[in-house]
Amino acid sequence: MNINQAGNRSNGIWQGLLYFQKAVMIVTSIAVTCIIFLSVILRYIFKTDLYGIEEIVVMVAFWLYFMGSSYGSFEKSQIAADLLHLYLKSARSKQIANLITSSLTTLLGLLVNYWAVQFFIWGLQMDARSAIYRLPMVIPQSAVLVGFTLMSLYNVVYLIDDVKCFITTIGPKAEKKPE
């Protein structure tokens, strides 16, 4: 599923998710840039420091990184060391490799998503706070949860697509009658 196919994904839920991800990426990118710019101006021009600003930057950056990661999963633009397809000749073997890759990616993604849920619940129970501004640590922990949940969702959708593609390509061969 690429960006063009997302519009064919039926309803506005997919578009809403993409809008949410893009909005978070834009807002957090601007926020991180502005905070770092302000910090540099204060430190090197005014010879003062914004005490503890790193806490805020890290929390905002968590959202930026995990929304970027989930958007990369949507686009399938994350880095992959996929040399196997260079050696596979037939379309069928490539589809089998895609199916295995999608299955493993989905299983691992769901496992990591489970850990993200546990991490978030633990953060709520511990009520951890940042050292300087006493901000709740569930702010960055929620970014981990939301990011991995979206990545897992996209992986499940891709797995379903790969299974459908595999079934439709082997279907005509299975239905072929001997002559």
PDB file of C-alpha atoms in Angstrom:
ATOM      1  CA  MET A   1       0.000   0.000   0.000  1.00  0.00           C
ATOM      2  CA  ASN A   2       1.557   3.241  -1.029  1.00  0.00           C
ATOM      3  CA  ILE A   3       0.204   6.726  -0.503  1.00  0.00           C
ATOM      4  CA  ASN A   4      -1.899   6.596  -3.662  1.00  0.00           C
ATOM      5  CA  GLN A   5      -3.556   3.359  -2.595  1.00  0.00           C
ATOM      6  CA  ALA A   6      -4.383   4.743   0.857  1.00  0.00           C
ATOM      7  CA  GLY A   7      -7.231   6.712  -0.643  1.00  0.00           C
ATOM      8  CA  ASN A   8      -8.689   3.428  -1.865  1.00  0.00           C
ATOM      9  CA  ARG A   9      -8.612   2.023   1.654  1.00  0.00           C
ATOM     10  CA  SER A  10     -12.313   2.845   1.903  1.00  0.00           C
ATOM     11  CA  ASN A  11     -13.077   5.492   4.475  1.00  0.00           C
ATOM     12  CA  GLY A  12     -11.752   8.516   6.244  1.00  0.00           C
ATOM     13  CA  ILE A  13     -10.187   6.526   9.069  1.00  0.00           C
ATOM     14  CA  TRP A  14      -7.029   5.919   7.044  1.00  0.00           C
ATOM     15  CA  GLN A  15      -6.910   9.518   5.910  1.00  0.00           C
ATOM     16  CA  GLY A  16      -7.498  10.642   9.499  1.00  0.00           C
ATOM     17  CA  LEU A  17      -4.592   8.538  10.744  1.00  0.00           C
ATOM     18  CA  LEU A  18      -2.325   9.953   8.068  1.00  0.00           C
ATOM     19  CA  TYR A  19      -3.480  13.490   8.820  1.00  0.00           C
ATOM     20  CA  PHE A  20      -2.799  12.921  12.532  1.00  0.00           C
ATOM     21  CA  GLN A  21       0.681  11.572  11.824  1.00  0.00           C
ATOM     22  CA  LYS A  22       1.564  14.385   9.438  1.00  0.00           C
ATOM     23  CA  ALA A  23       0.237  17.035  11.829  1.00  0.00           C
ATOM     24  CA  VAL A  24       2.231  15.620  14.735  1.00  0.00           C
ATOM     25  CA  MET A  25       5.368  15.406  12.583  1.00  0.00           C
ATOM     26  CA  ILE A  26       4.998  19.001  11.389  1.00  0.00           C
ATOM     27  CA  VAL A  27       4.208  20.468  14.812  1.00  0.00           C
ATOM     28  CA  THR A  28       6.944  18.532  16.598  1.00  0.00           C
ATOM     29  CA  SER A  29       9.522  19.312  13.893  1.00  0.00           C
ATOM     30  CA  ILE A  30       8.790  23.008  14.210  1.00  0.00           C
ATOM     31  CA  ALA A  31       8.783  22.802  18.015  1.00  0.00           C
ATOM     32  CA  VAL A  32      12.131  20.988  18.230  1.00  0.00           C
ATOM     33  CA  THR A  33      13.701  23.376  15.730  1.00  0.00           C
ATOM     34  CA  CYS A  34      12.394  26.469  17.529  1.00  0.00           C
ATOM     35  CA  ILE A  35      13.406  25.227  20.977  1.00  0.00           C
ATOM     36  CA  ILE A  36      16.925  24.379  19.841  1.00  0.00           C
ATOM     37  CA  PHE A  37      17.204  27.689  17.962  1.00  0.00           C
ATOM     38  CA  LEU A  38      16.053  29.582  21.055  1.00  0.00           C
ATOM     39  CA  SER A  39      18.493  27.645  23.210  1.00  0.00           C
ATOM     40  CA  VAL A  40      21.396  28.463  20.880  1.00  0.00           C
ATOM     41  CA  ILE A  41      20.455  32.161  20.745  1.00  0.00           C
ATOM     42  CA  LEU A  42      20.185  32.369  24.514  1.00  0.00           C
ATOM     43  CA  ARG A  43      23.399  30.465  25.135  1.00  0.00           C
ATOM     44  CA  TYR A  44      25.713  32.057  22.578  1.00  0.00           C
ATOM     45  CA  ILE A  45      24.313  35.560  22.179  1.00  0.00           C
ATOM     46  CA  PHE A  46      22.816  36.342  25.586  1.00  0.00           C
ATOM     47  CA  LYS A  47      25.212  34.088  27.554  1.00  0.00           C
ATOM     48  CA  THR A  48      22.359  32.529  29.502  1.00  0.00           C
ATOM     49  CA  ASP A  49      20.746  29.136  29.502  1.00  0.00           C
ATOM     50  CA  LEU A  50      17.239  27.766  29.364  1.00  0.00           C
ATOM     51  CA  TYR A  51      17.491  25.517  32.375  1.00  0.00           C
ATOM     52  CA  GLY A  52      16.156  22.022  31.670  1.00  0.00           C
ATOM     53  CA  ILE A  53      15.020  22.692  28.124  1.00  0.00           C
ATOM     54  CA  GLU A  54      16.490  19.330  27.111  1.00  0.00           C
ATOM     55  CA  GLU A  55      13.655  17.637  29.000  1.00  0.00           C
ATOM     56  CA  ILE A  56      11.081  19.282  26.795  1.00  0.00           C
ATOM     57  CA  VAL A  57      13.054  18.687  23.596  1.00  0.00           C
ATOM     58  CA  VAL A  58      13.379  14.982  24.363  1.00  0.00           C
ATOM     59  CA  MET A  59       9.653  14.609  25.040  1.00  0.00           C
ATOM     60  CA  VAL A  60       8.718  16.413  21.847  1.00  0.00           C
ATOM     61  CA  ALA A  61      11.373  14.485  19.908  1.00  0.00           C
ATOM     62  CA  PHE A  62       9.896  11.171  21.082  1.00  0.00           C
ATOM     63  CA  TRP A  63       6.645  12.099  19.370  1.00  0.00           C
ATOM     64  CA  LEU A  64       8.514  13.243  16.270  1.00  0.00           C
ATOM     65  CA  TYR A  65      10.547  10.036  16.014  1.00  0.00           C
ATOM     66  CA  PHE A  66       7.704   7.626  16.634  1.00  0.00           C
ATOM     67  CA  MET A  67       5.254   9.382  14.332  1.00  0.00           C
ATOM     68  CA  GLY A  68       7.984   9.475  11.700  1.00  0.00           C
ATOM     69  CA  SER A  69       8.617   5.774  12.213  1.00  0.00           C
ATOM     70  CA  SER A  70       4.951   4.897  11.926  1.00  0.00           C
ATOM     71  CA  TYR A  71       4.609   7.050   8.819  1.00  0.00           C
ATOM     72  CA  GLY A  72       7.656   5.289   7.382  1.00  0.00           C
ATOM     73  CA  SER A  73       5.899   1.992   8.065  1.00  0.00           C
ATOM     74  CA  PHE A  74       2.843   3.264   6.231  1.00  0.00           C
ATOM     75  CA  GLU A  75       4.950   4.266   3.235  1.00  0.00           C
ATOM     76  CA  LYS A  76       7.137   1.154   3.480  1.00  0.00           C
ATOM     77  CA  SER A  77      10.070   3.517   3.223  1.00  0.00           C
ATOM     78  CA  GLN A  78      12.040   2.252   6.207  1.00  0.00           C
ATOM     79  CA  ILE A  79      15.519   0.892   5.616  1.00  0.00           C
ATOM     80  CA  ALA A  80      15.582  -2.779   4.655  1.00  0.00           C
ATOM     81  CA  ALA A  81      18.448  -5.128   3.888  1.00  0.00           C
ATOM     82  CA  ASP A  82      16.511  -7.050   1.282  1.00  0.00           C
ATOM     83  CA  LEU A  83      19.059  -8.865  -0.843  1.00  0.00           C
ATOM     84  CA  LEU A  84      16.987 -12.021  -1.141  1.00  0.00           C
ATOM     85  CA  HIS A  85      14.889 -10.605  -3.973  1.00  0.00           C
ATOM     86  CA  LEU A  86      18.021 -10.174  -6.080  1.00  0.00           C
ATOM     87  CA  TYR A  87      18.584 -13.924  -6.039  1.00  0.00           C
ATOM     88  CA  LEU A  88      14.996 -15.065  -6.436  1.00  0.00           C
ATOM     89  CA  LYS A  89      13.998 -15.498 -10.052  1.00  0.00           C
ATOM     90  CA  SER A  90      10.348 -16.482 -10.153  1.00  0.00           C
ATOM     91  CA  ALA A  91       7.485 -14.220  -9.177  1.00  0.00           C
ATOM     92  CA  ARG A  92       6.090 -17.000  -6.989  1.00  0.00           C
ATOM     93  CA  SER A  93       9.281 -17.306  -4.933  1.00  0.00           C
ATOM     94  CA  LYS A  94       9.359 -13.526  -4.524  1.00  0.00           C
ATOM     95  CA  GLN A  95       5.757 -13.575  -3.290  1.00  0.00           C
ATOM     96  CA  ILE A  96       6.577 -16.346  -0.828  1.00  0.00           C
ATOM     97  CA  ALA A  97       9.525 -14.297   0.429  1.00  0.00           C
ATOM     98  CA  ASN A  98       7.233 -11.245   0.750  1.00  0.00           C
ATOM     99  CA  LEU A  99       4.708 -13.320   2.667  1.00  0.00           C
ATOM    100  CA  ILE A 100       7.358 -14.650   5.051  1.00  0.00           C
ATOM    101  CA  THR A 101       8.815 -11.166   5.530  1.00  0.00           C
ATOM    102  CA  SER A 102       5.380  -9.647   6.168  1.00  0.00           C
ATOM    103  CA  SER A 103       4.515 -12.427   8.606  1.00  0.00           C
ATOM    104  CA  LEU A 104       7.726 -12.005  10.593  1.00  0.00           C
ATOM    105  CA  THR A 105       7.444  -8.221  10.552  1.00  0.00           C
ATOM    106  CA  THR A 106       3.863  -8.419  11.789  1.00  0.00           C
ATOM    107  CA  LEU A 107       4.659 -10.930  14.536  1.00  0.00           C
ATOM    108  CA  LEU A 108       7.651  -8.943  15.773  1.00  0.00           C
ATOM    109  CA  GLY A 109       5.696  -5.698  15.527  1.00  0.00           C
ATOM    110  CA  LEU A 110       2.845  -7.114  17.590  1.00  0.00           C
ATOM    111  CA  LEU A 111       5.327  -8.391  20.186  1.00  0.00           C
ATOM    112  CA  VAL A 112       7.002  -4.991  20.465  1.00  0.00           C
ATOM    113  CA  ASN A 113       3.566  -3.360  20.571  1.00  0.00           C
ATOM    114  CA  TYR A 114       2.659  -5.613  23.510  1.00  0.00           C
ATOM    115  CA  TRP A 115       5.820  -4.436  25.268  1.00  0.00           C
ATOM    116  CA  ALA A 116       4.905  -0.825  24.492  1.00  0.00           C
ATOM    117  CA  VAL A 117       1.509  -1.353  26.136  1.00  0.00           C
ATOM    118  CA  GLN A 118       3.212  -2.850  29.196  1.00  0.00           C
ATOM    119  CA  PHE A 119       5.698   0.043  29.264  1.00  0.00           C
ATOM    120  CA  PHE A 120       2.884   2.588  29.113  1.00  0.00           C
ATOM    121  CA  ILE A 121       0.878   0.853  31.855  1.00  0.00           C
ATOM    122  CA  TRP A 122       4.002   0.690  34.011  1.00  0.00           C
ATOM    123  CA  GLY A 123       4.544   4.418  33.418  1.00  0.00           C
ATOM    124  CA  LEU A 124       1.002   5.167  34.558  1.00  0.00           C
ATOM    125  CA  GLN A 125       1.419   3.037  37.673  1.00  0.00           C
ATOM    126  CA  MET A 126       4.782   4.545  38.612  1.00  0.00           C
ATOM    127  CA  ASP A 127       3.690   8.117  37.909  1.00  0.00           C
ATOM    128  CA  ALA A 128       7.272   8.911  36.930  1.00  0.00           C
ATOM    129  CA  ARG A 129       8.122  12.572  36.462  1.00  0.00           C
ATOM    130  CA  SER A 130      10.943  14.389  34.724  1.00  0.00           C
ATOM    131  CA  ALA A 131      13.734  15.673  36.948  1.00  0.00           C
ATOM    132  CA  ILE A 132      13.425  19.424  36.447  1.00  0.00           C
ATOM    133  CA  TYR A 133       9.927  20.382  35.335  1.00  0.00           C
ATOM    134  CA  ARG A 134       8.228  17.331  36.870  1.00  0.00           C
ATOM    135  CA  LEU A 135       6.466  16.549  33.592  1.00  0.00           C
ATOM    136  CA  PRO A 136       4.769  13.141  33.430  1.00  0.00           C
ATOM    137  CA  MET A 137       6.953  10.568  31.712  1.00  0.00           C
ATOM    138  CA  VAL A 138       3.863   9.022  30.153  1.00  0.00           C
ATOM    139  CA  ILE A 139       4.084  11.823  27.586  1.00  0.00           C
ATOM    140  CA  PRO A 140       7.052  10.244  25.766  1.00  0.00           C
ATOM    141  CA  GLN A 141       5.894   6.744  26.752  1.00  0.00           C
ATOM    142  CA  SER A 142       2.582   7.377  25.027  1.00  0.00           C
ATOM    143  CA  ALA A 143       4.496   8.279  21.864  1.00  0.00           C
ATOM    144  CA  VAL A 144       6.118   4.847  21.981  1.00  0.00           C
ATOM    145  CA  LEU A 145       2.722   3.202  22.419  1.00  0.00           C
ATOM    146  CA  VAL A 146       0.962   5.170  19.680  1.00  0.00           C
ATOM    147  CA  GLY A 147       3.889   4.780  17.278  1.00  0.00           C
ATOM    148  CA  PHE A 148       4.197   1.023  17.694  1.00  0.00           C
ATOM    149  CA  THR A 149       0.424   0.595  17.568  1.00  0.00           C
ATOM    150  CA  LEU A 150       0.283   2.383  14.221  1.00  0.00           C
ATOM    151  CA  MET A 151       3.275   0.414  12.923  1.00  0.00           C
ATOM    152  CA  SER A 152       1.595  -2.838  13.961  1.00  0.00           C
ATOM    153  CA  LEU A 153      -1.666  -1.777  12.342  1.00  0.00           C
ATOM    154  CA  TYR A 154       0.068  -1.044   9.048  1.00  0.00           C
ATOM    155  CA  ASN A 155       2.008  -4.319   9.243  1.00  0.00           C
ATOM    156  CA  VAL A 156      -1.213  -6.289   9.741  1.00  0.00           C
ATOM    157  CA  VAL A 157      -2.785  -4.529   6.735  1.00  0.00           C
ATOM    158  CA  TYR A 158       0.279  -5.294   4.597  1.00  0.00           C
ATOM    159  CA  LEU A 159       0.224  -8.921   5.695  1.00  0.00           C
ATOM    160  CA  ILE A 160      -3.433  -9.206   4.689  1.00  0.00           C
ATOM    161  CA  ASP A 161      -2.595  -7.591   1.332  1.00  0.00           C
ATOM    162  CA  ASP A 162       0.309 -10.015   0.800  1.00  0.00           C
ATOM    163  CA  VAL A 163      -1.867 -13.019   1.667  1.00  0.00           C
ATOM    164  CA  LYS A 164      -4.560 -11.823  -0.767  1.00  0.00           C
ATOM    165  CA  CYS A 165      -1.952 -11.264  -3.474  1.00  0.00           C
ATOM    166  CA  PHE A 166      -0.461 -14.707  -2.895  1.00  0.00           C
ATOM    167  CA  ILE A 167      -3.868 -16.411  -2.964  1.00  0.00           C
ATOM    168  CA  THR A 168      -4.967 -14.643  -6.146  1.00  0.00           C
ATOM    169  CA  THR A 169      -1.762 -15.561  -7.963  1.00  0.00           C
ATOM    170  CA  ILE A 170      -1.862 -19.223  -7.011  1.00  0.00           C
ATOM    171  CA  GLY A 171      -5.617 -19.463  -7.558  1.00  0.00           C
ATOM    172  CA  PRO A 172      -5.592 -19.693 -11.377  1.00  0.00           C
ATOM    173  CA  LYS A 173      -2.826 -22.322 -11.272  1.00  0.00           C
ATOM    174  CA  ALA A 174      -4.808 -24.426  -8.829  1.00  0.00           C
ATOM    175  CA  GLU A 175      -7.972 -24.157 -10.942  1.00  0.00           C
ATOM    176  CA  LYS A 176      -6.234 -25.035 -14.205  1.00  0.00           C
ATOM    177  CA  LYS A 177      -7.573 -28.278 -15.618  1.00  0.00           C
ATOM    178  CA  PRO A 178      -5.290 -30.727 -17.372  1.00  0.00           C
ATOM    179  CA  GLU A 179      -5.784 -30.733 -21.140  1.00  0.00           C
TER     180      GLU A 179
END
